[in-house]
């Protein structure tokens, strides 16, 4: 079974790494091959265990790849036709998720039943993600199971594409959401308050519990954590709370984790076992009809199933439920199943049910943590006797998990918490045995008990949060390093397994030596010249400029919401992925939110040497401590880093125009014979002024298209003065401004300037030095679900020497 599960994992992983799906014919061949390998097992004697294991491994590889390919093909076919993007469609469907309320409205998913465009029926994907805007109070109260008729405007799945960033398109594919959009004003009608189904019944129960907690904990700062512990909905946890939880390494507890499910199952099983064995006192002979241990195992599994259903069937919850199901089946069949077999069966079941589970960190962390515990526990006393032994066992388990997951956390997150053992030693007992039971009881018991219990649970969480806040503020709370490659990670994982081997294993300490490539990693930097990374930030600007020893960020991207912006969603994850813990300079070209929207998140998260901008003195950003390091950008300011020259060309001294775009900081960067010009949001008047004032310094090989390619910029005279070979357009997919304008793109094309758009290419990285210009686009490493495909390569730009 272990060989089959590992083979299935390898086959599914191969499929999920493809840029193009193999197709139905290949999936069928793989399925037949896997089935044939399983049939051949009957011809190989039991004593030939190596050959049987090899055959199972091959069968798993073929079946895993074939099954995952077939599932992926089915889901990819269920997508919005391009002709329906941006059209007003009348949609009737049933709300299928727990709606999320935010400051501007509500988000939810809906299962489409029928749709029409201009009175004609049209085919839509089965599941659609929608936003209903207008403020939370203006939007109707939405509940799972309601049937609505809405006028919607949709688009195909399209997320931001940045190295080290969250892959929204993969998440939508995993959730089965194959179109997204928003509800248009007028014409909304609720047809039914509840359309019965088991899924929607569970969803309605989850919504009722969430409302109950919200009513008992109004304005409570950690109410979102209590909701997450009870029903697994983490969307109400603030970004600040997540930052503390991640820095202290206890994020796995702020959900319905495997530990919590096991605890609930054990409590239910223990209670029923106690009652079952004492049924003689009430005149029943239940143990004679069914052994108490079988009844207890079934009760524990039933309790776990209810809890996992409330959790929304997350990966750790699935894994724990499936492992409990295997153990329960073994008890009922009077069989003894080894722990590795239980884990293998759970792994196989998760991948069969959800082939995309492996795309997410929780899958790898969950299964590898259990594998490490099983390995380290082999040969140890499994039932600690007394408090001292129990504490020692808990300390040993925490050590095993911390050490075992270190290589994976570095690979997946680019950082690991150094205070995680201490934080978990405090958090695990409090959250698992105090806060969670109180929250669960408070969510189901009647008033006034439920209010008291929920308040007590919140009080415990508030006390823990205060301690965690102090721990996370320690200077060495987190160790940040560049995300390692696959080979250093594989080597470190092998060393970890060697280190955690049972007592008696030779030279266990030597496993640490396999960590050396991981620990010795250092952020990469250009040996000569400059690296320029233009992020896929949506409708806004954000570019990272790197020399050998210095780093500058030009603009910070837009503010998406009160809790999310370009800094927190795109730039900081990229910097962590690269192992970059400091910026030497930050340039904010002007005050528009699509350029300055991410500044506050960045300044709160990492040190910045100095700030240059065209912001007014009364701008809120300059009223903070950051204002002490601020200088205004003025034409003529120059500096030199590692033989790379930087110069502001605009605004001119004394130029105090009212319009923020007109005051944009224009920065020219020269590395050897090549130059880059970053133009912010300047428009035609400023372009003419630059041509008149600094024509001799405008020449550049790479141009950040001014104002995202609007119709008021990129004048012919300006382009003729700059004469770039390449232009970068940072624009949002189907943005409301329709940037870049077709006539502006035509202007670039007519001059032979290569156009790179972030909504098509994703993030773009350029390496510029005396040898030429190297180019790397995020779209060059697509997966089959990606909406981006690169244009034909340009032989003028080489492709090497880049991070």
PDB file of C-alpha atoms in Angstrom, residues 90 312 385 494 591 786:
ATOM      1  CA  UNK A  90     -29.074  37.003 -16.229  1.00  0.00           C
ATOM      2  CA  UNK A 312     -15.307  22.667   5.344  1.00  0.00           C
ATOM      3  CA  UNK A 385       3.187   6.991  32.476  1.00  0.00           C
ATOM      4  CA  UNK A 494      16.781  13.122   3.601  1.00  0.00           C
ATOM      5  CA  UNK A 591       0.256  59.925  -4.169  1.00  0.00           C
ATOM      6  CA  UNK A 786      -2.490  29.353 -16.274  1.00  0.00           C
TER       7      UNK A 786
END
